[in-house]
CSV table of C-alpha atoms and ligand atoms in Angstrom, one decimal:
chain,number,residue,atom,x,y,z
A,24,MET,CA,22.4,-0.7,39.8
A,25,THR,CA,23.6,2.5,41.5
A,26,ASP,CA,20.1,3.7,42.0
A,27,LYS,CA,19.3,0.4,43.9
A,28,LYS,CA,22.3,0.8,46.1
A,29,ILE,CA,21.5,4.3,47.0
A,30,ASN,CA,18.0,3.3,47.8
A,31,GLN,CA,19.0,0.5,50.0
A,32,LYS,CA,21.2,2.8,52.0
A,33,ASN,CA,18.2,5.2,52.1
A,34,GLU,CA,20.5,8.1,51.3
A,35,ILE,CA,18.2,9.4,48.5
A,36,LYS,CA,14.5,9.1,48.6
A,37,LYS,CA,13.0,7.5,45.5
A,38,GLU,CA,11.1,9.9,43.3
A,39,PRO,CA,7.5,9.0,42.7
A,40,LYS,CA,7.1,7.4,39.4
A,41,LYS,CA,5.7,9.7,36.8
A,42,GLU,CA,3.2,8.3,34.3
A,43,MET,CA,4.1,9.4,30.8
A,44,ALA,CA,1.2,11.2,29.2
A,45,GLN,CA,-0.7,9.3,26.6
A,46,SER,CA,-2.7,10.5,23.6
A,47,VAL,CA,-6.5,11.0,24.1
A,48,ARG,CA,-8.8,8.1,23.4
A,49,GLY,CA,-10.1,8.3,19.9
A,50,MET,CA,-7.3,10.6,18.7
A,51,ARG,CA,-4.2,9.5,16.9
A,52,ASP,CA,-0.7,10.5,15.7
A,53,ILE,CA,-0.4,10.3,12.0
A,54,PHE,CA,3.1,9.9,10.6
A,55,ASN,CA,5.3,8.0,8.1
A,56,GLU,CA,3.3,6.5,5.2
A,57,ASP,CA,0.0,7.4,6.7
A,58,TYR,CA,0.8,11.0,6.8
A,59,TYR,CA,1.6,11.0,3.1
A,60,TYR,CA,-1.6,9.2,2.3
A,61,TYR,CA,-3.6,12.0,4.0
A,62,GLN,CA,-1.5,14.7,2.3
A,63,GLY,CA,-1.8,13.0,-1.1
A,64,PHE,CA,-5.6,12.8,-0.7
A,65,PHE,CA,-5.9,16.4,0.4
A,66,GLU,CA,-3.8,17.6,-2.6
A,67,LYS,CA,-5.9,15.6,-5.1
A,68,ALA,CA,-9.2,16.7,-3.5
A,69,GLN,CA,-8.2,20.4,-3.7
A,70,GLU,CA,-7.1,20.0,-7.3
A,71,VAL,CA,-10.4,18.4,-8.3
A,72,ALA,CA,-12.4,21.0,-6.4
A,73,MET,CA,-10.4,23.8,-8.1
A,74,TYR,CA,-11.2,22.4,-11.5
A,75,TYR,CA,-14.9,22.5,-10.7
A,76,GLY,CA,-14.6,26.2,-9.6
A,77,PHE,CA,-14.3,25.9,-5.8
A,78,LYS,CA,-12.0,28.3,-3.8
A,79,PRO,CA,-10.3,27.6,-0.5
A,80,ILE,CA,-11.4,28.8,2.9
A,81,GLU,CA,-10.0,28.0,6.4
A,82,THR,CA,-12.1,28.8,9.5
A,83,PRO,CA,-11.0,28.6,13.1
A,84,ILE,CA,-11.1,25.3,15.0
A,85,MET,CA,-13.0,27.0,17.8
A,86,GLU,CA,-16.2,29.1,17.6
A,87,GLN,CA,-18.8,30.3,19.9
A,88,GLU,CA,-20.7,27.3,21.2
A,89,ALA,CA,-24.0,28.9,20.2
A,90,LEU,CA,-23.1,28.7,16.5
A,91,TRP,CA,-23.6,25.0,16.6
A,92,THR,CA,-26.3,24.7,19.2
A,93,SER,CA,-28.5,27.0,17.2
A,94,GLY,CA,-27.3,25.8,13.8
A,95,ILE,CA,-27.4,22.0,14.2
A,96,GLY,CA,-30.1,21.9,16.8
A,97,GLU,CA,-31.4,19.7,19.6
A,98,GLY,CA,-32.2,16.1,19.1
A,99,THR,CA,-29.0,15.5,17.0
A,100,ASP,CA,-26.1,13.3,18.1
A,101,ILE,CA,-23.7,16.2,17.8
A,102,ILE,CA,-25.5,18.6,20.1
A,103,ASP,CA,-26.9,16.0,22.5
A,104,LYS,CA,-23.7,14.2,23.2
A,105,GLU,CA,-20.8,14.7,20.8
A,106,MET,CA,-19.6,18.3,21.0
A,107,TYR,CA,-16.5,19.3,22.9
A,108,THR,CA,-17.3,22.5,24.7
A,109,LEU,CA,-15.2,24.7,27.0
A,110,LYS,CA,-15.5,27.8,29.1
A,111,THR,CA,-12.6,30.2,28.7
A,112,LYS,CA,-11.1,32.1,31.6
A,113,GLY,CA,-12.9,35.2,30.4
A,114,GLY,CA,-16.2,33.3,30.6
A,115,ASP,CA,-16.9,32.8,26.9
A,116,LYS,CA,-18.6,29.5,26.0
A,117,LEU,CA,-16.7,28.0,23.0
A,118,ALA,CA,-16.8,24.7,21.2
A,119,ILE,CA,-14.3,22.8,19.1
A,120,ARG,CA,-15.7,22.3,15.7
A,121,PRO,CA,-17.8,19.1,15.2
A,122,GLU,CA,-18.4,20.1,11.5
A,123,TYR,CA,-17.7,22.9,9.1
A,124,THR,CA,-21.0,24.1,7.6
A,125,ALA,CA,-22.0,26.5,10.4
A,126,SER,CA,-18.6,28.1,10.4
A,127,ILE,CA,-18.7,28.6,6.6
A,128,MET,CA,-22.1,30.2,6.8
A,129,ARG,CA,-20.9,32.4,9.7
A,130,ALA,CA,-17.9,33.4,7.6
A,131,TYR,CA,-20.1,34.1,4.5
A,132,PHE,CA,-21.9,36.8,6.5
A,133,GLU,CA,-19.0,38.1,8.5
A,134,LYS,CA,-16.9,38.6,5.4
A,135,GLY,CA,-19.6,40.1,3.3
A,136,MET,CA,-19.7,37.3,0.8
A,137,GLN,CA,-23.4,37.9,0.1
A,138,SER,CA,-22.3,41.0,-2.0
A,139,LEU,CA,-20.1,38.9,-4.2
A,140,PRO,CA,-21.4,37.4,-7.4
A,141,GLN,CA,-23.5,34.4,-6.4
A,142,PRO,CA,-23.1,31.6,-5.8
A,143,VAL,CA,-20.0,31.4,-3.7
A,144,MET,CA,-18.2,28.1,-4.0
A,145,LEU,CA,-15.9,27.0,-1.2
A,146,TYR,CA,-13.8,24.1,-0.1
A,147,SER,CA,-12.2,23.5,3.2
A,148,TYR,CA,-10.5,20.7,5.0
A,149,GLY,CA,-9.1,19.8,8.4
A,150,PRO,CA,-9.8,18.0,11.7
A,151,VAL,CA,-13.2,17.9,13.4
A,152,TYR,CA,-14.0,16.7,16.9
A,153,ARG,CA,-16.8,14.6,18.1
A,154,HIS,CA,-17.2,12.6,21.3
A,155,ASP,CA,-18.3,9.7,19.3
A,156,ASN,CA,-17.9,6.0,20.3
A,157,PRO,CA,-14.4,5.1,19.0
A,158,GLN,CA,-14.4,2.0,16.9
A,159,ASN,CA,-13.6,1.0,13.3
A,160,GLY,CA,-13.8,4.1,11.1
A,161,ARG,CA,-15.0,6.2,14.0
A,162,TYR,CA,-12.7,8.5,15.8
A,163,ARG,CA,-13.1,11.5,18.2
A,164,GLU,CA,-10.7,13.5,16.0
A,165,PHE,CA,-11.1,12.9,12.4
A,166,ARG,CA,-10.7,14.8,9.1
A,167,GLN,CA,-13.2,16.1,6.6
A,168,PHE,CA,-12.9,17.6,3.2
A,169,ASN,CA,-15.9,19.9,2.6
A,170,LEU,CA,-17.6,21.4,-0.5
A,171,GLU,CA,-20.2,24.2,-0.1
A,172,ILE,CA,-22.2,26.3,-2.6
A,173,LEU,CA,-23.8,29.3,-1.1
A,174,GLY,CA,-26.3,31.6,-2.7
A,175,THR,CA,-28.3,29.6,-5.1
A,176,GLU,CA,-31.4,27.3,-4.8
A,177,LYS,CA,-30.8,25.9,-8.3
A,178,SER,CA,-30.7,22.1,-8.5
A,179,ILE,CA,-27.5,22.2,-10.5
A,180,ALA,CA,-25.7,23.2,-7.3
A,181,ASP,CA,-26.9,19.9,-5.7
A,182,ALA,CA,-25.6,18.0,-8.7
A,183,LEU,CA,-22.3,19.9,-8.8
A,184,ILE,CA,-21.6,19.1,-5.1
A,185,ILE,CA,-22.3,15.4,-5.6
A,186,LYS,CA,-20.4,15.2,-8.9
A,187,THR,CA,-17.3,16.9,-7.5
A,188,ALA,CA,-17.3,14.6,-4.4
A,189,VAL,CA,-17.7,11.5,-6.6
A,190,SER,CA,-14.8,12.6,-8.8
A,191,ILE,CA,-12.6,13.2,-5.8
A,192,LEU,CA,-13.4,9.7,-4.5
A,193,LYS,CA,-12.8,8.1,-7.8
A,194,GLU,CA,-9.4,9.8,-8.0
A,195,ALA,CA,-8.7,8.3,-4.6
A,196,GLY,CA,-9.5,4.8,-5.9
A,197,ALA,CA,-13.2,4.3,-5.3
A,198,GLN,CA,-14.5,1.6,-7.6
A,199,GLU,CA,-18.2,1.3,-7.0
A,200,ILE,CA,-19.9,4.4,-5.7
A,201,ILE,CA,-23.5,4.6,-4.8
A,202,VAL,CA,-25.4,7.7,-3.6
A,203,ASP,CA,-28.2,7.2,-1.2
A,204,ILE,CA,-30.5,10.1,-1.7
A,205,ASN,CA,-33.7,11.5,-0.3
A,206,SER,CA,-35.6,14.8,-0.2
A,207,ILE,CA,-37.0,16.0,3.1
A,208,GLY,CA,-38.8,18.9,1.6
A,209,ASP,CA,-39.1,22.6,2.2
A,210,LYS,CA,-40.8,25.1,4.6
A,211,GLU,CA,-44.2,24.2,3.2
A,212,SER,CA,-44.0,20.4,3.1
A,213,ARG,CA,-41.8,19.7,6.1
A,214,PRO,CA,-44.3,20.6,8.8
A,215,VAL,CA,-47.0,18.5,7.0
A,216,TYR,CA,-44.7,15.5,6.8
A,217,ILE,CA,-43.4,15.8,10.4
A,218,LYS,CA,-47.1,15.9,11.6
A,219,GLU,CA,-47.8,12.7,9.6
A,220,LEU,CA,-44.6,11.1,11.1
A,221,VAL,CA,-45.5,12.0,14.6
A,222,ASN,CA,-49.0,10.6,14.2
A,223,TYR,CA,-47.5,7.3,12.9
A,224,TYR,CA,-45.0,7.0,15.7
A,225,LYS,CA,-47.6,7.8,18.3
A,226,LYS,CA,-49.4,4.7,17.2
A,227,HIS,CA,-46.2,2.7,17.8
A,228,ILE,CA,-45.0,4.5,20.9
A,229,ALA,CA,-45.0,1.4,23.0
A,230,ASP,CA,-42.3,-0.2,20.8
A,231,LEU,CA,-40.1,2.8,20.6
A,232,SER,CA,-36.8,2.9,22.6
A,233,PRO,CA,-36.6,5.7,25.2
A,234,ILE,CA,-34.2,7.7,23.0
A,235,ASP,CA,-36.6,7.6,20.1
A,236,ARG,CA,-39.5,8.5,22.4
A,237,GLU,CA,-37.5,11.5,23.4
A,238,ARG,CA,-36.8,12.3,19.8
A,239,LEU,CA,-40.5,12.3,19.1
A,240,LYS,CA,-40.6,15.6,21.1
A,241,THR,CA,-37.3,17.1,20.1
A,242,ASN,CA,-36.6,16.0,16.5
A,243,PRO,CA,-39.1,13.3,15.1
A,244,LEU,CA,-37.3,13.2,11.8
A,245,ARG,CA,-34.3,11.6,13.5
A,246,ILE,CA,-36.3,8.5,14.5
A,247,LEU,CA,-36.0,7.6,10.8
A,248,ASP,CA,-32.3,7.0,11.1
A,249,SER,CA,-32.5,5.3,14.5
A,250,LYS,CA,-30.1,2.4,15.1
A,251,ASP,CA,-32.5,0.6,17.5
A,252,PRO,CA,-33.6,-2.7,15.9
A,253,ARG,CA,-37.2,-2.3,17.0
A,254,THR,CA,-37.4,1.2,15.6
A,255,ILE,CA,-35.9,0.0,12.4
A,256,LYS,CA,-38.8,-2.4,12.0
A,257,ILE,CA,-41.3,0.4,12.7
A,258,ASN,CA,-39.6,2.6,10.2
A,259,GLU,CA,-40.2,0.1,7.4
A,260,ASN,CA,-43.8,1.3,7.1
A,261,ALA,CA,-43.2,4.9,8.1
A,262,PRO,CA,-44.8,7.5,5.7
A,263,ASP,CA,-42.1,8.8,3.3
A,264,SER,CA,-41.2,12.4,2.8
A,265,ILE,CA,-41.3,12.4,-1.0
A,266,ALA,CA,-45.0,11.7,-1.1
A,267,SER,CA,-45.6,15.0,0.9
A,268,LEU,CA,-43.3,17.2,-1.1
A,269,SER,CA,-44.7,20.5,-2.4
A,270,SER,CA,-44.8,20.8,-6.2
A,271,ALA,CA,-41.6,23.0,-6.1
A,272,GLY,CA,-39.9,20.4,-3.9
A,273,LYS,CA,-40.9,17.6,-6.2
A,274,LYS,CA,-39.5,19.5,-9.2
A,275,HIS,CA,-36.3,20.2,-7.5
A,276,PHE,CA,-35.7,16.6,-6.4
A,277,LYS,CA,-36.7,15.3,-9.9
A,278,GLN,CA,-34.2,17.6,-11.5
A,279,VAL,CA,-31.3,16.5,-9.1
A,280,LEU,CA,-32.1,12.9,-10.1
A,281,GLU,CA,-32.0,13.9,-13.8
A,282,TYR,CA,-28.5,15.4,-13.3
A,283,LEU,CA,-27.3,12.2,-11.6
A,284,ASP,CA,-28.7,10.1,-14.5
A,285,GLN,CA,-27.1,12.4,-17.0
A,286,MET,CA,-23.7,12.0,-15.2
A,287,ASN,CA,-24.1,8.2,-14.8
A,288,ILE,CA,-23.9,8.4,-11.1
A,289,ALA,CA,-25.6,5.4,-9.5
A,290,TYR,CA,-28.1,6.3,-6.8
A,291,ARG,CA,-30.9,4.8,-4.8
A,292,ILE,CA,-33.7,6.7,-3.1
A,293,ASN,CA,-33.6,6.0,0.5
A,294,LYS,CA,-36.8,7.2,2.2
A,295,ASN,CA,-35.3,6.7,5.7
A,296,LEU,CA,-32.3,8.9,5.0
A,297,VAL,CA,-32.6,12.1,7.0
A,298,ARG,CA,-29.0,12.5,8.2
A,299,GLY,CA,-27.7,13.6,11.6
A,300,LEU,CA,-28.0,17.3,11.4
A,301,SER,CA,-31.3,19.1,11.6
A,302,TYR,CA,-30.5,22.1,9.3
A,303,TYR,CA,-31.1,20.2,6.1
A,304,SER,CA,-33.9,20.7,3.7
A,305,HIS,CA,-34.7,19.3,0.2
A,306,THR,CA,-31.9,17.1,-0.9
A,307,VAL,CA,-30.0,14.9,1.6
A,308,PHE,CA,-27.5,12.3,0.6
A,309,GLU,CA,-24.8,9.9,1.7
A,310,ILE,CA,-22.0,8.3,-0.5
A,311,LEU,CA,-21.1,4.7,-0.1
A,312,GLU,CA,-18.4,2.5,-1.7
A,313,THR,CA,-19.7,-1.0,-2.3
A,314,SER,CA,-16.8,-2.8,-3.9
A,315,GLY,CA,-16.1,-4.7,-0.7
A,316,GLY,CA,-19.3,-6.8,-1.2
A,317,THR,CA,-22.8,-6.4,0.1
A,318,ASP,CA,-22.6,-8.7,3.2
A,319,VAL,CA,-21.4,-5.9,5.4
A,320,THR,CA,-23.0,-2.5,5.2
A,321,PRO,CA,-20.3,-0.2,4.2
A,322,LEU,CA,-19.7,2.9,6.2
A,323,ALA,CA,-20.7,6.2,4.6
A,324,ILE,CA,-17.6,7.9,3.3
A,325,GLY,CA,-19.4,11.2,2.8
A,326,GLY,CA,-22.7,13.0,3.2
A,327,GLY,CA,-24.4,16.2,2.9
A,328,GLY,CA,-27.4,18.1,1.7
A,329,ARG,CA,-29.2,21.4,1.1
A,330,TYR,CA,-29.4,23.8,4.0
A,331,ASP,CA,-31.6,26.6,2.8
A,332,TYR,CA,-32.8,27.7,6.3
A,333,LEU,CA,-29.5,27.5,8.2
A,334,ALA,CA,-28.6,31.3,7.7
A,335,LYS,CA,-31.8,32.5,9.6
A,336,THR,CA,-31.3,29.9,12.3
A,337,LEU,CA,-27.9,31.5,12.9
A,338,GLY,CA,-29.5,34.9,13.2
A,339,ALA,CA,-29.2,36.2,9.6
A,340,LYS,CA,-31.9,38.6,8.4
A,341,LYS,CA,-32.6,36.5,5.4
A,342,ASP,CA,-32.1,33.0,4.2
A,343,VAL,CA,-29.3,31.9,1.9
A,344,PRO,CA,-30.1,28.9,-0.2
A,345,ALA,CA,-27.0,26.6,0.1
A,346,MET,CA,-25.8,23.1,-0.5
A,347,GLY,CA,-22.8,21.2,0.9
A,348,MET,CA,-21.2,17.9,1.7
A,349,ALA,CA,-18.3,16.5,3.8
A,350,ILE,CA,-16.1,13.5,2.9
A,351,GLY,CA,-14.8,11.5,5.9
A,352,VAL,CA,-11.1,11.4,5.0
A,353,ASP,CA,-10.0,8.9,7.5
A,354,ARG,CA,-12.5,6.3,6.2
A,355,VAL,CA,-11.2,6.9,2.6
A,356,VAL,CA,-7.6,6.6,3.6
A,357,GLU,CA,-8.3,3.3,5.5
A,358,ALA,CA,-10.5,1.8,2.8
A,359,THR,CA,-9.3,-1.3,1.0
A,360,TRP,CA,-9.9,0.5,-2.3
A,361,PHE,CA,-7.8,3.5,-1.4
A,362,LYS,CA,-5.3,4.3,-4.1
A,363,LYS,CA,-2.1,5.6,-2.3
A,364,LEU,CA,-1.8,9.1,-3.7
A,365,GLU,CA,1.7,10.5,-3.5
A,366,PRO,CA,2.0,14.0,-2.3
A,367,ARG,CA,3.5,16.5,-4.8
A,368,ILE,CA,6.4,17.3,-2.4
A,369,MET,CA,7.6,13.7,-2.2
A,370,LYS,CA,10.7,13.2,-4.2
A,371,LYS,CA,12.8,10.1,-4.0
A,372,PRO,CA,16.3,11.5,-3.3
A,373,LYS,CA,19.1,10.2,-5.5
A,374,ILE,CA,21.8,11.5,-3.2
A,375,TYR,CA,23.0,10.4,0.2
A,376,PHE,CA,25.1,13.1,1.9
A,377,ILE,CA,27.9,11.9,4.1
A,378,GLN,CA,29.7,14.5,6.3
A,379,LEU,CA,32.8,13.6,8.3
A,380,GLY,CA,34.0,15.6,11.3
A,381,PHE,CA,33.2,19.1,12.6
A,382,GLU,CA,34.9,21.1,9.7
A,383,ALA,CA,32.7,19.4,7.2
A,384,LYS,CA,29.5,19.5,9.2
A,385,LEU,CA,30.1,23.2,9.7
A,386,LYS,CA,29.9,23.8,6.0
A,387,SER,CA,27.5,21.0,5.2
A,388,LEU,CA,24.2,22.9,5.7
A,389,ASN,CA,25.3,25.5,3.1
A,390,VAL,CA,25.8,22.6,0.7
A,391,VAL,CA,22.3,21.3,1.4
A,392,GLU,CA,20.9,24.8,0.9
A,393,GLN,CA,22.8,25.1,-2.4
A,394,LEU,CA,21.3,21.8,-3.5
A,395,ARG,CA,17.8,22.7,-2.4
A,396,MET,CA,18.0,25.9,-4.5
A,397,ALA,CA,18.8,23.7,-7.4
A,398,HIS,CA,15.8,21.3,-6.5
A,399,ILE,CA,18.1,18.4,-5.7
A,400,PRO,CA,16.7,16.5,-2.6
A,401,ILE,CA,19.1,14.6,-0.3
A,402,MET,CA,19.1,12.2,2.6
A,403,GLN,CA,21.6,12.4,5.4
A,404,SER,CA,22.2,11.3,8.9
A,405,ILE,CA,23.5,14.3,10.8
A,406,SER,CA,24.5,12.6,14.0
A,407,LYS,CA,26.8,10.0,12.6
A,408,ASP,CA,30.6,10.6,12.2
A,409,THR,CA,32.3,7.6,10.7
A,410,LEU,CA,32.4,6.9,7.0
A,411,GLY,CA,31.7,3.1,7.4
A,412,ILE,CA,28.4,3.6,9.2
A,413,GLN,CA,27.2,6.3,6.9
A,414,LEU,CA,28.2,4.4,3.8
A,415,ALA,CA,26.2,1.4,5.1
A,416,ILE,CA,23.1,3.6,5.7
A,417,ALA,CA,23.6,5.1,2.2
A,418,GLU,CA,23.7,1.6,0.8
A,419,LYS,CA,20.5,0.7,2.6
A,420,SER,CA,18.7,3.8,1.5
A,421,GLY,CA,19.0,2.7,-2.2
A,422,ALA,CA,20.3,6.1,-3.2
A,423,PRO,CA,22.4,5.6,-6.4
A,424,TYR,CA,25.0,8.3,-5.4
A,425,ALA,CA,26.6,9.4,-2.2
A,426,LEU,CA,28.4,12.7,-1.5
A,427,ILE,CA,31.4,12.3,0.8
A,428,PHE,CA,32.4,15.6,2.5
A,429,GLY,CA,35.4,15.3,4.9
A,430,HIS,CA,37.9,17.6,6.5
A,431,LYS,CA,40.0,17.9,3.3
A,432,GLU,CA,37.1,18.5,1.0
A,433,ALA,CA,35.7,21.1,3.3
A,434,ILE,CA,38.9,23.0,3.2
A,435,ASP,CA,39.3,22.6,-0.6
A,436,ASN,CA,35.6,23.5,-1.3
A,437,THR,CA,35.2,20.2,-3.0
A,438,VAL,CA,33.1,17.0,-2.5
A,439,ILE,CA,33.6,13.4,-3.5
A,440,VAL,CA,30.7,12.0,-5.6
A,441,ARG,CA,30.5,8.2,-5.3
A,442,ASP,CA,28.6,6.0,-7.6
A,443,MET,CA,27.1,3.5,-5.2
A,444,GLN,CA,26.9,0.8,-7.8
A,445,ASN,CA,30.4,0.6,-9.3
A,446,ARG,CA,32.0,2.5,-6.3
A,447,LYS,CA,33.8,4.9,-8.7
A,448,GLN,CA,34.5,8.2,-7.0
A,449,GLU,CA,35.1,11.7,-8.5
A,450,THR,CA,36.1,14.9,-6.8
A,451,ILE,CA,33.9,17.9,-7.8
A,452,LYS,CA,34.2,21.6,-6.9
A,453,LEU,CA,31.3,22.7,-4.7
A,454,ASP,CA,30.6,25.5,-7.2
A,455,HIS,CA,29.9,23.0,-9.9
A,456,LEU,CA,28.2,20.4,-7.8
A,457,ALA,CA,24.5,21.0,-8.5
A,458,GLU,CA,25.3,21.2,-12.3
A,459,TYR,CA,27.2,18.0,-12.1
A,460,LEU,CA,24.5,16.1,-10.1
A,461,LYS,CA,21.8,17.2,-12.5
A,462,LYS,CA,23.6,15.5,-15.3
A,463,LEU,CA,23.9,12.2,-13.5
A,464,LYS,CA,21.2,9.6,-14.3
B,29,ATP,P1,-22.4,8.7,11.1
B,29,ATP,O1,-23.9,8.4,10.9
B,29,ATP,O2,-21.5,7.6,10.6
B,29,ATP,O3,-22.1,9.0,12.6
B,29,ATP,P2,-22.5,11.4,10.4
B,29,ATP,O4,-23.8,11.6,9.8
B,29,ATP,O5,-22.4,11.7,11.9
B,29,ATP,O6,-22.0,9.9,10.3
B,29,ATP,P3,-21.4,13.6,8.9
B,29,ATP,O7,-21.7,14.6,9.9
B,29,ATP,O8,-22.3,13.5,7.7
B,29,ATP,O9,-21.4,12.1,9.6
B,29,ATP,O10,-19.9,13.6,8.4
B,29,ATP,C1,-19.5,13.4,7.2
B,29,ATP,C2,-18.6,12.2,7.0
B,29,ATP,O11,-17.6,12.2,8.1
B,29,ATP,C3,-19.3,10.9,7.3
B,29,ATP,O12,-20.0,10.4,6.1
B,29,ATP,C4,-18.2,9.9,7.7
B,29,ATP,O13,-17.5,9.5,6.5
B,29,ATP,C5,-17.3,10.9,8.4
B,29,ATP,N1,-17.4,10.7,9.9
B,29,ATP,C6,-18.5,11.0,10.7
B,29,ATP,N2,-18.2,10.7,12.0
B,29,ATP,C7,-17.0,10.2,12.0
B,29,ATP,C8,-16.1,9.7,13.1
B,29,ATP,N3,-16.5,9.7,14.3
B,29,ATP,N4,-14.9,9.2,12.7
B,29,ATP,C9,-14.5,9.2,11.4
B,29,ATP,N5,-15.2,9.6,10.4
B,29,ATP,C10,-16.5,10.1,10.7
B,30,MG,MG1,-22.4,10.7,13.7
């Protein structure tokens, strides 16, 4: 009203309307129940990883851009269009992590982990950033839980990574897990296979989409997981990598499948599975949950593979055989099968703490601290002053007891404990409060 009058008289110029800043497209605030779902998942995932012998590591969200451009390579979605890059005021070219593996490999060398007993087994988790096309299950900021085993080429590492991921997903409620798996071979067999593929695609070049024609030059393997309907058709008859595996490669893949059989993990060999990143060798896999029916192709909830040649690509003097995977946590938490895991810190408070007036508020935080030390969680509404309002909130909260702390109690160092059900009240000395509350049911 007043604003209007002033404006009409033209006494004060109207300030230009400021647009309130909005969150970035594809990035979300996570709070309330959702927050606890993520927290519960991460706690459970860490616990399972710990039982299987993995240790935690956290790497910076930003790295030199070159870490990923050389590690992941051209012709991949991430490098071609998805990575967030920036130039610092000092002129450094940095990138915000689109995945963890290259960072973990960097840390392995930088922190001298090659001199530890091998293999080194690490888990990590946190947000990753990709300029993806936001839609169902696809964000620009999303969270991964990662498992990596560095320093062994043994097939048991491949099996252990898959088994640990499957166990984590089962704990999170997954009912029907299927592992899509393939082997894309080693140094010997891969060039032979790629040559075969290129020859095949050259015969069908007229039917390839422009992107896939480009990939024929930069990263022909990627044509195998093209989303283009015409290319998908061509891929049906493409040569498969398993046929051209070296004898060592064949043996490795056979052993991995034997482990999966032994552990009763359902899998299907998918000859078109090459995965988005170019550093993979030998085993590559994706994990799907199919309890929602087969009429819609379920989104992959995790994926990974062996990356025996990544170390040298990053500039290391020698290769480090390694295997890893990432779970897409947002897709897990949003799945219909997700079992809402309660975080460990979540406790249902039995007590609602009512403070009345300044004298009581002044002392109230000391009371909360005393209760915290005794592991008694409370609820409170610090901005309210009247008893009626606070009692009503206490009633709504479902807490079986309320503490009433007014002026008189503050002076006497006492507090009134009220049974919310029968409305009986008792005055208790602050010194004995924790002890008294612990005895209550
Ligand atoms: P896609 O083919 O779906 O793009 P990707 O191969 O790029 O997957 P990975 O790099 O293997 O994905 O990442 C591991 C997991 O992270 C995926 O299996 C998926 O569950 C999840 N993920 C990947 N991209 C996104 C995204 N943009 N939003 C949410 N989750 C994602
Ligand atoms: Mg992708």
